[in-house]
Coordinates of C-alpha atoms in Angstrom, one line a residue:
X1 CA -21.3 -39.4 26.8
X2 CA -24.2 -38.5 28.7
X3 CA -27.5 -37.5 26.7
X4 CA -27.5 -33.9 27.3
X5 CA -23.9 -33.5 25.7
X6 CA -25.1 -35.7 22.6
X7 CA -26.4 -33.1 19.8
X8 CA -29.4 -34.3 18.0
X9 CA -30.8 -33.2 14.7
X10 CA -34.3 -34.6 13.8
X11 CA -35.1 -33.5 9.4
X12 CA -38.8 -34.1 8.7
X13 CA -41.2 -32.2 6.8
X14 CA -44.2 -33.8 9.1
X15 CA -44.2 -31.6 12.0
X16 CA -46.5 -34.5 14.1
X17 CA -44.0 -37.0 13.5
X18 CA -40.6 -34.4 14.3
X19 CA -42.9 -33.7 17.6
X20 CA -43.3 -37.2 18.6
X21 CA -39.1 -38.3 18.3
X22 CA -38.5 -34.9 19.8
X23 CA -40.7 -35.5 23.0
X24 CA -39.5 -39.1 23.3
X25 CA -35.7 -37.9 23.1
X26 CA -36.1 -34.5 26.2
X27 CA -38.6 -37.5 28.4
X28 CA -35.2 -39.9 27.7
X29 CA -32.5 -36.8 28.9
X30 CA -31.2 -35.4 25.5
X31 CA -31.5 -31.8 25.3
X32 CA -29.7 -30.2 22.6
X33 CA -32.0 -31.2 20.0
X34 CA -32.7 -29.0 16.9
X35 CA -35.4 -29.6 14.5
X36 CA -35.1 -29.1 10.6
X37 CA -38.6 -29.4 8.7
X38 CA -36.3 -29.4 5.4
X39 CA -33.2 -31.1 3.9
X40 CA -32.0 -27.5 2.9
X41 CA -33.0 -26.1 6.7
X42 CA -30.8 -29.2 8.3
X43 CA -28.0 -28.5 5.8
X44 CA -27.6 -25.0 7.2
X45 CA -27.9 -25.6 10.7
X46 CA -25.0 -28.2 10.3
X47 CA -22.6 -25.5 8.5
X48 CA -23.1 -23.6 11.6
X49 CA -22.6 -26.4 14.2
X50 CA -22.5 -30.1 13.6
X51 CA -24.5 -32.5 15.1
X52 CA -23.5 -36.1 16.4
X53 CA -26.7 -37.2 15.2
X54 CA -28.9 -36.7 12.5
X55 CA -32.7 -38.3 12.4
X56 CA -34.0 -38.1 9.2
X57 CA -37.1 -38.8 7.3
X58 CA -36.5 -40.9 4.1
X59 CA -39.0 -40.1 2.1
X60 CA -39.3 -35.6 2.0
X61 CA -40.5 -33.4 -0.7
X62 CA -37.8 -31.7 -2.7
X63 CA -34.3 -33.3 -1.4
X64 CA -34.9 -37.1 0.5
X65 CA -33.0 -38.5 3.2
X66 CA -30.7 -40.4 1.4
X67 CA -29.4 -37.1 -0.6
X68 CA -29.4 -35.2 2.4
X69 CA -27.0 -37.8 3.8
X70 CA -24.7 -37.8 1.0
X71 CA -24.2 -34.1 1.2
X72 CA -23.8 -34.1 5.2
X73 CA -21.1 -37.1 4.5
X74 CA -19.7 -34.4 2.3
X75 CA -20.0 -31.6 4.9
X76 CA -18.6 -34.0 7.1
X77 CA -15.3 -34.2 5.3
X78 CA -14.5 -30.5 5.1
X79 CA -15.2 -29.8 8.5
X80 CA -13.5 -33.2 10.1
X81 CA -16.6 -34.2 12.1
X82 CA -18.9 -37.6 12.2
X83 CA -22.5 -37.8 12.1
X84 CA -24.3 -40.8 12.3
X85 CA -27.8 -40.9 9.9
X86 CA -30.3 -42.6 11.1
X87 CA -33.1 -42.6 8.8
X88 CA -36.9 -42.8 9.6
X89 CA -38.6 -45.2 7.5
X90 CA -41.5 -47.3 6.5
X91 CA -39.1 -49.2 3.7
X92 CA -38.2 -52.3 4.7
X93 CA -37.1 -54.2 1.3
X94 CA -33.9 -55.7 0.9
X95 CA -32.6 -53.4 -2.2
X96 CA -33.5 -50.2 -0.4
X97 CA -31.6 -51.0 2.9
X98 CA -28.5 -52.1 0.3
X99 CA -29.1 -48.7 -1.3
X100 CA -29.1 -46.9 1.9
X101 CA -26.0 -48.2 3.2
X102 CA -24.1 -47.8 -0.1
X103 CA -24.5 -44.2 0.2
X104 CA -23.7 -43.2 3.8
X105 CA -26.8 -44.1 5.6
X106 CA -25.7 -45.9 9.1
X107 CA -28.8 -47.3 10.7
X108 CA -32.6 -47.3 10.3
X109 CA -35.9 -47.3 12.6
X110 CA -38.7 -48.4 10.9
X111 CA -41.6 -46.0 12.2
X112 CA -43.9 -48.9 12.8
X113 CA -41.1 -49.9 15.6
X114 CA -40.2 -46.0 16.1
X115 CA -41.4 -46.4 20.2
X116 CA -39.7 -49.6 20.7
X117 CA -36.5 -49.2 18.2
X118 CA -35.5 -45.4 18.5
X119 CA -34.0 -45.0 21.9
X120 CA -31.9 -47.8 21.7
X121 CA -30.6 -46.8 18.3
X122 CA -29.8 -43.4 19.5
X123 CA -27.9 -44.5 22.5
X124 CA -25.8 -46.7 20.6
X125 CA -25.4 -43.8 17.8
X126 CA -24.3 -41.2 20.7
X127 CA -21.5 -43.6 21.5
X128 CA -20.4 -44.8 17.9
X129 CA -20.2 -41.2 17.4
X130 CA -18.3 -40.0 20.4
X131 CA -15.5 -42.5 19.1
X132 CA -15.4 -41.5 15.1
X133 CA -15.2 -38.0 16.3
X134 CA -12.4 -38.8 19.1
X135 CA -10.7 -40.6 16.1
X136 CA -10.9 -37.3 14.1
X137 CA -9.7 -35.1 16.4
X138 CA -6.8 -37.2 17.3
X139 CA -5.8 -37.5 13.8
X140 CA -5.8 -34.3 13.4
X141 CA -3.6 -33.2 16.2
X142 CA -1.4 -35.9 14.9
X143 CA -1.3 -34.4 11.3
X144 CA -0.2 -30.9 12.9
X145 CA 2.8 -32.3 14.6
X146 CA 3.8 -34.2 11.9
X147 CA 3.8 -30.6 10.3
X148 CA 5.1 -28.5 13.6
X149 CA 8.0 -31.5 13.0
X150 CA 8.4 -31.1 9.8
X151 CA 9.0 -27.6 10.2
X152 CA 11.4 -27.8 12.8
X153 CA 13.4 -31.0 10.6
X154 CA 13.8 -28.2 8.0
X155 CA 15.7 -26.0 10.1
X156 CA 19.0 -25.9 11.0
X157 CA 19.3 -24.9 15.0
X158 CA 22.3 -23.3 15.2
X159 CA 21.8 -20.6 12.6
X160 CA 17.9 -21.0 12.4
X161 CA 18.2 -21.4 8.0
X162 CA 16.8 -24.0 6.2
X163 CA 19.1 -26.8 5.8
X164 CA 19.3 -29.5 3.1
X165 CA 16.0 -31.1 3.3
X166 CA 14.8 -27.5 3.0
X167 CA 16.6 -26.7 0.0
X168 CA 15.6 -29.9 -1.6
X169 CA 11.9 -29.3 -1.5
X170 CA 12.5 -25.7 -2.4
X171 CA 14.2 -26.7 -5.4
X172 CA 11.7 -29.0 -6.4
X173 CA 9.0 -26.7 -5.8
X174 CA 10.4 -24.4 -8.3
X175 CA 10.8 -26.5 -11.1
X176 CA 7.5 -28.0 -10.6
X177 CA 5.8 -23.9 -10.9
X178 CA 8.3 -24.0 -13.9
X179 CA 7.9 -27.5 -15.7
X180 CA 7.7 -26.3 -19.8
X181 CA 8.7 -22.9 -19.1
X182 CA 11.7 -20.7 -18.9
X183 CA 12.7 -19.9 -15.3
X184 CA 16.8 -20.4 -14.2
X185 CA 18.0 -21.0 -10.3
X186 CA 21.5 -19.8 -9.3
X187 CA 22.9 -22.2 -6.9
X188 CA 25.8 -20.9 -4.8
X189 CA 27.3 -22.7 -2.6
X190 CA 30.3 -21.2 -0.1
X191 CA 32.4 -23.6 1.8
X192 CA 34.0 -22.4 4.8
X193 CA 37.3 -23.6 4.8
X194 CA 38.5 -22.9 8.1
X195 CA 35.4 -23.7 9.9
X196 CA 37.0 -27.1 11.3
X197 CA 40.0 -25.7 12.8
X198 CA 38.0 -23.1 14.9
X199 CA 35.9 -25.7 16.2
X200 CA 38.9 -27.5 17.6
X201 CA 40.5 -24.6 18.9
X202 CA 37.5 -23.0 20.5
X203 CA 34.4 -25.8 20.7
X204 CA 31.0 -26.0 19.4
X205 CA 29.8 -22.8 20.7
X206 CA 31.9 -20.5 18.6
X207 CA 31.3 -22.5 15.5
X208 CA 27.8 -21.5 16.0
X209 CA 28.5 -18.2 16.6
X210 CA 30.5 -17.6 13.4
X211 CA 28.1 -19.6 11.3
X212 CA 25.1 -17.7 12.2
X213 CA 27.1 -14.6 11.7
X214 CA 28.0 -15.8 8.2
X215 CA 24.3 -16.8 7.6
X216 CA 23.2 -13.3 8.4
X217 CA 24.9 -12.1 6.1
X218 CA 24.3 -14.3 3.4
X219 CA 21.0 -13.6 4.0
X220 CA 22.0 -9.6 3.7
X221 CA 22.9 -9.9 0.0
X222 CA 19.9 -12.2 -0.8
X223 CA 16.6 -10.8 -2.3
X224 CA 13.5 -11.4 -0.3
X225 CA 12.4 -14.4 -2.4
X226 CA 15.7 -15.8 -2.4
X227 CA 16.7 -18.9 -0.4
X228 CA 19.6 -19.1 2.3
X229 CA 19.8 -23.0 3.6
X230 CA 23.0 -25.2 5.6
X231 CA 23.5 -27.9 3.5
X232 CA 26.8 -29.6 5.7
X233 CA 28.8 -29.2 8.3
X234 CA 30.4 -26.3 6.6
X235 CA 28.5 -25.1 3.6
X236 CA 25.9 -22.7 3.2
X237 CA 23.9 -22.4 -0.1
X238 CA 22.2 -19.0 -1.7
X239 CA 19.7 -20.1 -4.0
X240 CA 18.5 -17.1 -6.6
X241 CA 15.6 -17.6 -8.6
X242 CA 14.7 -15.6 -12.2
X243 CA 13.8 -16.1 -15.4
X244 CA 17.2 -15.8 -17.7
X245 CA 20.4 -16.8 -16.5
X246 CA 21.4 -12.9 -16.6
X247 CA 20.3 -12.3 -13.3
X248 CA 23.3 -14.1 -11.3
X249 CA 26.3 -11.7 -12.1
X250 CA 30.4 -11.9 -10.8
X251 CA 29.2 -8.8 -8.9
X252 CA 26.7 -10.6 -6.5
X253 CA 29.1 -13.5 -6.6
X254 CA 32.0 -10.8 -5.8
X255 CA 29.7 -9.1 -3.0
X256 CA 29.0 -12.7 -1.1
X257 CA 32.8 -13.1 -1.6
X258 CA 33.9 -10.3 0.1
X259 CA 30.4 -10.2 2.9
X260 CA 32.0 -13.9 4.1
X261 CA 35.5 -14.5 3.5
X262 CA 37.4 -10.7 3.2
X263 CA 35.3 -8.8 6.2
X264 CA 35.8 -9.7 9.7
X265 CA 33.8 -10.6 12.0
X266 CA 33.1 -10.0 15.7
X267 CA 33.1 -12.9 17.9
X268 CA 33.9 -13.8 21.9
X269 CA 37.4 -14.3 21.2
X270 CA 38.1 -11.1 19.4
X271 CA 37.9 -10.4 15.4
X272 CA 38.3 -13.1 13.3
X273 CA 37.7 -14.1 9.5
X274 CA 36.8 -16.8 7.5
X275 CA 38.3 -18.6 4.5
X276 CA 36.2 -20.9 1.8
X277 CA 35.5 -21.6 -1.3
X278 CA 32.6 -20.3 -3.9
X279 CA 31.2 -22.1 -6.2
X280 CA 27.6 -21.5 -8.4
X281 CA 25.7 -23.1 -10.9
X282 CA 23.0 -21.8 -13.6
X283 CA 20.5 -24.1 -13.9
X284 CA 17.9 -24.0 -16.7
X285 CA 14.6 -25.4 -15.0
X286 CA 13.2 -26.1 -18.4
X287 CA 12.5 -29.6 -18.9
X288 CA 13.7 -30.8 -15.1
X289 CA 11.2 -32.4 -12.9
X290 CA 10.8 -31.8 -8.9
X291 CA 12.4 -35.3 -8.6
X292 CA 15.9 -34.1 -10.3
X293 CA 16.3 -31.4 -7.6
X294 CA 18.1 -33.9 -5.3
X295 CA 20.8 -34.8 -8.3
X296 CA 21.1 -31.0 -9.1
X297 CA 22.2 -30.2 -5.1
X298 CA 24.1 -34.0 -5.3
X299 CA 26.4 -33.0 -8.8
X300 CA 27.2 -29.5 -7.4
X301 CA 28.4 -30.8 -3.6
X302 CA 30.2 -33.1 -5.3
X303 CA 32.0 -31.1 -7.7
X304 CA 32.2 -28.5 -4.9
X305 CA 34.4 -31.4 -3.0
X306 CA 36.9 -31.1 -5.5
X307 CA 37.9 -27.7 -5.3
X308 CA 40.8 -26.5 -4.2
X309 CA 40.5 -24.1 -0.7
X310 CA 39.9 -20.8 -1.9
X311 CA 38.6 -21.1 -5.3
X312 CA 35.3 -19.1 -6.9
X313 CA 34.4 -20.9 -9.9
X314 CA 31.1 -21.4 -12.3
X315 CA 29.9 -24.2 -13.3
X316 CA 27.0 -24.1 -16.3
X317 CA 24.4 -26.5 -15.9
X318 CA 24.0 -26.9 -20.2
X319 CA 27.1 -28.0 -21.9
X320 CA 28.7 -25.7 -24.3
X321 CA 32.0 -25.2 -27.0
X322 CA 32.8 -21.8 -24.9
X323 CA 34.9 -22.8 -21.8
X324 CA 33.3 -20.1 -19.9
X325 CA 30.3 -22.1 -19.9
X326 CA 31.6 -25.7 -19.8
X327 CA 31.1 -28.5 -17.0
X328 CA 34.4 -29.7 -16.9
X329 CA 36.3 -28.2 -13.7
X330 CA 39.2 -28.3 -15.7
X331 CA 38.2 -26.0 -18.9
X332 CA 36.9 -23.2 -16.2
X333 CA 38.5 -20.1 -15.2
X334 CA 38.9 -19.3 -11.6
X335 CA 37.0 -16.1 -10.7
X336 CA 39.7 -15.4 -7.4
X337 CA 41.7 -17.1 -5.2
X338 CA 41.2 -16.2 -1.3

């Protein structure tokens, strides 16, 4: 870094002594140099543009230079930039250096050495600083790939829904706004039967095509806060979201049924249709944590497994004596057969 890149702040209320660092910093090369005569001044030249390094007086009427560094250390963290303090002094003790140091402070000239001790400082400040604020950046382009990545490993490519690691933290985002009060989600899950076989007969490429046909319209018969995800190879999930278990009806579970399975669809090899299996749960979010969300999609792909090609059926999250609401497969009526 060469001195007229480095930006200098020099805080003191003296305007002789803020004269003096000035002149021997522009006779050494350094340019961009602001002056500040108060802690309050400096503070809002640095909201406006940082500095790499600040000069300050200790000792100042009102706010001192160890407050003043505290709060840039502070200003430092919400904007992601470094400043090195140096502070101007004519303390020397032991206690005060330990003081100093404890609270942000990064390097001292006494001002009985000021001639001797400041340009050296300040070239070794300029490149300490260069590196903290390379760190920074490069951290922070780090942390928005991890995002742009985790982003993408939440998608599912061919159909361009959410897929199971999506759902998951959706899930779990939910019950967390919901921990102690009423909310229910409707899970349904539809499981294309015949998805396999037309991947054999006609490759990848149509499987895609007929997926993100069937996701489309999934996504058709969804509300706008409603969910759509991929969760396998061959099952796509509709997750609903309301407050009493009312709000999932046979009729939206009728219209999915017929949008997938009994319409056909328009692909490159002609009109073809889909068969599967439909299976929802109610689940009360009351009392779950964000950490059950992973069982909760776990139990109902598993008792989704055991189904039967072309069954609707409802499972009820809560156990009760009325078979209509019971969690045993086996005590539940089918709602259609494809």
């Amino acid at each position: 870094m060469q001195p007229t890149t480095c930006s200098i702040m020099i805080v003191d209320d003296t305007k002789f002594s803020s004269a003096v660092v000035n002149k021997m910093l522009r006779n050494e090369g350094f340019s961009d140099i602001r002056i500040a005569e108060t802690a309050i001044d400096a503070l809002t030249m640095l909201k406006e543009r940082n500095a790499d390094i600040l000069l300050a007086d200790w000792l100042m009427p009102g706010m001192d230079g160890l407050a003043l560094t505290q709060l840039v250390r502070e200003l430092n963290r919400r904007q992601n930039k470094f400043t090195y303090v140096v502070l101007l002094t004519a303390k020397e003790g032991n206690e005060d250096l330990k003081e100093a140091f404890a609270k942000g402070v990064d390097d001292f000239v006494g001002k009985t050495t000021l001639k001797s001790h400041l340009l050296p400082r300040v070239h070794a400040a300029q490149r300490i600083s260069r590196f903290q604020n390379s760190l920074l950046r490069r951290e922070l382009k780090l942390k928005e790939q991890f995002r742009t990545l985790s982003l993408i490993n939440r998608v599912d490519p061919p159909t361009n829904v959410g897929n199971l690691q999506f759902l998951e933290q959706q899930l779990g985002r939910y019950l967390e706004q919901h921990k102690g009060r009423n909310g229910h989600i409707g899970l349904l899950l539809c499981r294309i039967d015949n998805l396999q076989s037309y991947r054999e007969q006609h490759g990848d490429r149509f499987r895609n095509q007929i997926l993100k046909q069937a996701c489309e319209r999934l996504k058709a018969t969804a509300r706008p806060l409603d969910d759509v995800a991929r969760v396998n190879e061959n099952t796509l999930a509709l997750v609903l979201y309301g407050q009493e278990a009312s709000f999932i009806t046979h009729t939206l579970i009728r219209r999915v049924q017929d949008s997938l399975f009994t319409r056909a669809y328009s692909t490159s090899v002609g009109f073809t249709s889909l068969t599967g299996t439909l299976q929802y749960d109610i689940i009360d979010a009351n009392g779950k944590t964000p950490q059950t969300a992973v069982e909760v999609i776990t139990g109902a792909l598993d008792r989704l497994n055991t189904l039967e090609k072309g069954q609707s059926i409802h499972f009820w999250e809560q156990p009760s004596e009325d078979p209509a609401e019971s969690d045993d497969p086996d005590d539940l009526p089918e709602m259609g057969q494809q």
